[in-house]
Amino acid sequence: MCRGIIGFRLPIDSIQAQFKLSQNKTVENINGVINGLEQLNTNSAVAMAAKVTNQNNG
């Protein structure tokens, strides 16, 4: 095979996740994200728009 490439296993002990729902953005940008998601008119997009709204109005 390729010399100089070494395979290894790395156990995962934990995973940390963060929601980045348009924080630290201008109000105009946040409203654009929300409007764009709502215009997609899918269940998941509308649900995400609600989460962005709640996160930024909380």
Short mmCIF file of N, CA, C and O in Angstrom, two decimals:
data_model
loop_
_atom_site.label_atom_id
_atom_site.label_comp_id
_atom_site.label_asym_id
_atom_site.label_seq_id
_atom_site.Cartn_x
_atom_site.Cartn_y
_atom_site.Cartn_z
N MET A 1 0.84 -1.19 0.00
CA MET A 1 0.00 0.00 0.00
C MET A 1 0.87 1.24 0.00
O MET A 1 1.99 1.22 -0.47
N CYS A 2 0.35 2.32 0.54
CA CYS A 2 1.09 3.58 0.58
C CYS A 2 2.00 3.59 1.80
O CYS A 2 1.55 3.38 2.93
N ARG A 3 3.25 3.84 1.58
CA ARG A 3 4.18 3.92 2.70
C ARG A 3 4.00 5.28 3.38
O ARG A 3 3.73 6.28 2.74
N GLY A 4 4.13 5.30 4.68
CA GLY A 4 3.99 6.53 5.44
C GLY A 4 2.59 6.80 5.94
O GLY A 4 2.36 7.78 6.63
N ILE A 5 1.63 5.94 5.61
CA ILE A 5 0.27 6.10 6.12
C ILE A 5 0.06 5.03 7.18
O ILE A 5 0.28 3.85 6.93
N ILE A 6 -0.33 5.47 8.36
CA ILE A 6 -0.52 4.54 9.48
C ILE A 6 -1.98 4.62 9.93
O ILE A 6 -2.50 5.70 10.17
N GLY A 7 -2.62 3.49 10.03
CA GLY A 7 -3.98 3.44 10.54
C GLY A 7 -3.97 3.36 12.06
O GLY A 7 -3.03 2.83 12.67
N PHE A 8 -5.01 3.91 12.69
CA PHE A 8 -5.11 3.83 14.15
C PHE A 8 -6.58 3.91 14.55
O PHE A 8 -7.43 4.35 13.79
N ARG A 9 -6.86 3.47 15.76
CA ARG A 9 -8.21 3.56 16.32
C ARG A 9 -8.18 4.56 17.46
O ARG A 9 -7.22 4.59 18.23
N LEU A 10 -9.24 5.32 17.55
CA LEU A 10 -9.34 6.33 18.59
C LEU A 10 -10.71 6.21 19.23
O LEU A 10 -11.73 6.48 18.60
N PRO A 11 -10.76 5.79 20.50
CA PRO A 11 -12.06 5.67 21.15
C PRO A 11 -12.64 7.06 21.44
O PRO A 11 -11.92 7.98 21.80
N ILE A 12 -13.96 7.19 21.27
CA ILE A 12 -14.65 8.45 21.57
C ILE A 12 -15.27 8.33 22.95
O ILE A 12 -16.09 7.45 23.21
N ASP A 13 -14.86 9.24 23.84
CA ASP A 13 -15.37 9.22 25.21
C ASP A 13 -16.61 10.09 25.38
O ASP A 13 -17.48 9.80 26.20
N SER A 14 -16.69 11.17 24.63
CA SER A 14 -17.84 12.05 24.74
C SER A 14 -17.97 12.91 23.48
O SER A 14 -17.01 13.06 22.73
N ILE A 15 -19.17 13.43 23.30
CA ILE A 15 -19.45 14.33 22.18
C ILE A 15 -20.12 15.57 22.76
O ILE A 15 -21.03 15.47 23.58
N GLN A 16 -19.66 16.73 22.34
CA GLN A 16 -20.28 17.98 22.76
C GLN A 16 -20.87 18.66 21.53
O GLN A 16 -20.20 18.79 20.51
N ALA A 17 -22.12 19.06 21.64
CA ALA A 17 -22.80 19.71 20.53
C ALA A 17 -23.26 21.11 20.94
O ALA A 17 -23.49 21.36 22.11
N GLN A 18 -23.37 21.98 19.96
CA GLN A 18 -23.86 23.33 20.20
C GLN A 18 -24.86 23.70 19.12
O GLN A 18 -24.70 23.33 17.97
N PHE A 19 -25.88 24.42 19.53
CA PHE A 19 -26.82 24.98 18.57
C PHE A 19 -26.29 26.33 18.13
O PHE A 19 -25.96 27.17 18.95
N LYS A 20 -26.19 26.54 16.86
CA LYS A 20 -25.76 27.82 16.31
C LYS A 20 -26.90 28.34 15.44
O LYS A 20 -26.90 28.21 14.23
N LEU A 21 -27.88 28.89 16.08
CA LEU A 21 -29.09 29.30 15.37
C LEU A 21 -29.08 30.79 15.09
O LEU A 21 -29.94 31.54 15.53
N SER A 22 -28.09 31.22 14.32
CA SER A 22 -27.95 32.61 13.88
C SER A 22 -27.70 33.59 15.02
O SER A 22 -28.06 34.75 14.92
N GLN A 23 -27.09 33.12 16.12
CA GLN A 23 -26.73 34.05 17.18
C GLN A 23 -25.66 35.00 16.67
O GLN A 23 -24.94 34.70 15.73
N ASN A 24 -25.55 36.14 17.31
CA ASN A 24 -24.53 37.14 16.99
C ASN A 24 -24.65 37.65 15.56
O ASN A 24 -23.67 37.99 14.92
N LYS A 25 -25.84 37.66 15.03
CA LYS A 25 -26.11 38.20 13.70
C LYS A 25 -27.01 39.42 13.84
O LYS A 25 -27.65 39.63 14.87
N THR A 26 -27.07 40.23 12.81
CA THR A 26 -27.95 41.39 12.85
C THR A 26 -29.40 40.93 12.83
O THR A 26 -29.71 39.82 12.37
N VAL A 27 -30.28 41.80 13.31
CA VAL A 27 -31.71 41.48 13.31
C VAL A 27 -32.20 41.23 11.88
O VAL A 27 -32.99 40.32 11.63
N GLU A 28 -31.68 42.02 10.93
CA GLU A 28 -32.08 41.85 9.53
C GLU A 28 -31.67 40.48 9.01
O GLU A 28 -32.42 39.82 8.29
N ASN A 29 -30.47 40.04 9.37
CA ASN A 29 -29.97 38.74 8.93
C ASN A 29 -30.81 37.62 9.54
O ASN A 29 -31.21 36.67 8.85
N ILE A 30 -31.09 37.72 10.83
CA ILE A 30 -31.90 36.70 11.51
C ILE A 30 -33.28 36.62 10.88
O ILE A 30 -33.80 35.53 10.61
N ASN A 31 -33.89 37.78 10.64
CA ASN A 31 -35.22 37.79 10.02
C ASN A 31 -35.17 37.20 8.62
O ASN A 31 -36.11 36.51 8.20
N GLY A 32 -34.09 37.42 7.89
CA GLY A 32 -33.93 36.83 6.57
C GLY A 32 -33.85 35.31 6.63
O GLY A 32 -34.43 34.61 5.80
N VAL A 33 -33.13 34.81 7.62
CA VAL A 33 -33.03 33.35 7.82
C VAL A 33 -34.41 32.77 8.11
O VAL A 33 -34.83 31.78 7.52
N ILE A 34 -35.12 33.41 9.04
CA ILE A 34 -36.45 32.93 9.43
C ILE A 34 -37.40 32.96 8.24
O ILE A 34 -38.10 31.98 7.95
N ASN A 35 -37.42 34.07 7.51
CA ASN A 35 -38.31 34.19 6.35
C ASN A 35 -37.96 33.17 5.27
O ASN A 35 -38.84 32.56 4.67
N GLY A 36 -36.68 32.98 5.02
CA GLY A 36 -36.25 32.01 4.02
C GLY A 36 -36.67 30.59 4.38
O GLY A 36 -37.14 29.83 3.53
N LEU A 37 -36.52 30.25 5.65
CA LEU A 37 -36.94 28.91 6.10
C LEU A 37 -38.44 28.75 5.97
O LEU A 37 -38.93 27.71 5.51
N GLU A 38 -39.20 29.77 6.37
CA GLU A 38 -40.66 29.67 6.30
C GLU A 38 -41.14 29.56 4.85
O GLU A 38 -42.12 28.89 4.57
N GLN A 39 -40.44 30.19 3.92
CA GLN A 39 -40.84 30.12 2.52
C GLN A 39 -40.61 28.74 1.91
O GLN A 39 -41.25 28.39 0.92
N LEU A 40 -39.71 27.97 2.51
CA LEU A 40 -39.51 26.60 2.02
C LEU A 40 -40.76 25.74 2.24
O LEU A 40 -41.00 24.78 1.53
N ASN A 41 -41.53 26.11 3.27
CA ASN A 41 -42.83 25.49 3.53
C ASN A 41 -42.75 23.97 3.70
O ASN A 41 -43.60 23.24 3.20
N THR A 42 -41.72 23.53 4.38
CA THR A 42 -41.65 22.11 4.77
C THR A 42 -41.73 22.05 6.29
O THR A 42 -41.44 23.03 6.98
N ASN A 43 -42.13 20.91 6.80
CA ASN A 43 -42.25 20.77 8.25
C ASN A 43 -40.93 21.05 8.96
O ASN A 43 -40.89 21.75 9.97
N SER A 44 -39.84 20.51 8.42
CA SER A 44 -38.55 20.69 9.09
C SER A 44 -38.07 22.13 9.00
O SER A 44 -37.50 22.66 9.96
N ALA A 45 -38.32 22.81 7.87
CA ALA A 45 -37.89 24.20 7.73
C ALA A 45 -38.69 25.11 8.66
O ALA A 45 -38.13 26.01 9.30
N VAL A 46 -39.99 24.88 8.76
CA VAL A 46 -40.84 25.69 9.65
C VAL A 46 -40.44 25.44 11.11
O VAL A 46 -40.37 26.38 11.91
N ALA A 47 -40.13 24.19 11.45
CA ALA A 47 -39.69 23.88 12.81
C ALA A 47 -38.36 24.57 13.11
O ALA A 47 -38.17 25.11 14.21
N MET A 48 -37.44 24.59 12.15
CA MET A 48 -36.16 25.26 12.36
C MET A 48 -36.35 26.76 12.48
O MET A 48 -35.70 27.41 13.29
N ALA A 49 -37.25 27.33 11.69
CA ALA A 49 -37.55 28.77 11.79
C ALA A 49 -38.05 29.10 13.20
O ALA A 49 -37.67 30.12 13.78
N ALA A 50 -38.89 28.24 13.75
CA ALA A 50 -39.39 28.45 15.12
C ALA A 50 -38.25 28.39 16.13
O ALA A 50 -38.20 29.18 17.07
N LYS A 51 -37.32 27.47 15.93
CA LYS A 51 -36.18 27.36 16.85
C LYS A 51 -35.28 28.59 16.76
O LYS A 51 -34.81 29.09 17.77
N VAL A 52 -35.05 29.08 15.54
CA VAL A 52 -34.25 30.29 15.38
C VAL A 52 -34.95 31.46 16.06
O VAL A 52 -34.32 32.26 16.76
N THR A 53 -36.26 31.57 15.88
CA THR A 53 -37.03 32.63 16.52
C THR A 53 -36.93 32.55 18.03
O THR A 53 -36.63 33.55 18.69
N ASN A 54 -37.14 31.37 18.58
CA ASN A 54 -37.08 31.20 20.04
C ASN A 54 -35.69 31.48 20.59
O ASN A 54 -35.53 32.08 21.63
N GLN A 55 -34.66 31.04 19.90
CA GLN A 55 -33.28 31.21 20.35
C GLN A 55 -32.91 32.70 20.39
O GLN A 55 -32.19 33.13 21.27
N ASN A 56 -33.40 33.47 19.44
CA ASN A 56 -32.99 34.86 19.32
C ASN A 56 -33.95 35.83 20.00
O ASN A 56 -33.63 37.01 20.10
N ASN A 57 -35.07 35.35 20.45
CA ASN A 57 -36.02 36.21 21.18
C ASN A 57 -36.10 35.84 22.65
O ASN A 57 -36.87 36.43 23.37
N GLY A 58 -35.32 34.82 23.03
CA GLY A 58 -35.38 34.27 24.38
C GLY A 58 -34.90 35.19 25.40
O GLY A 58 -35.22 35.37 26.49
#
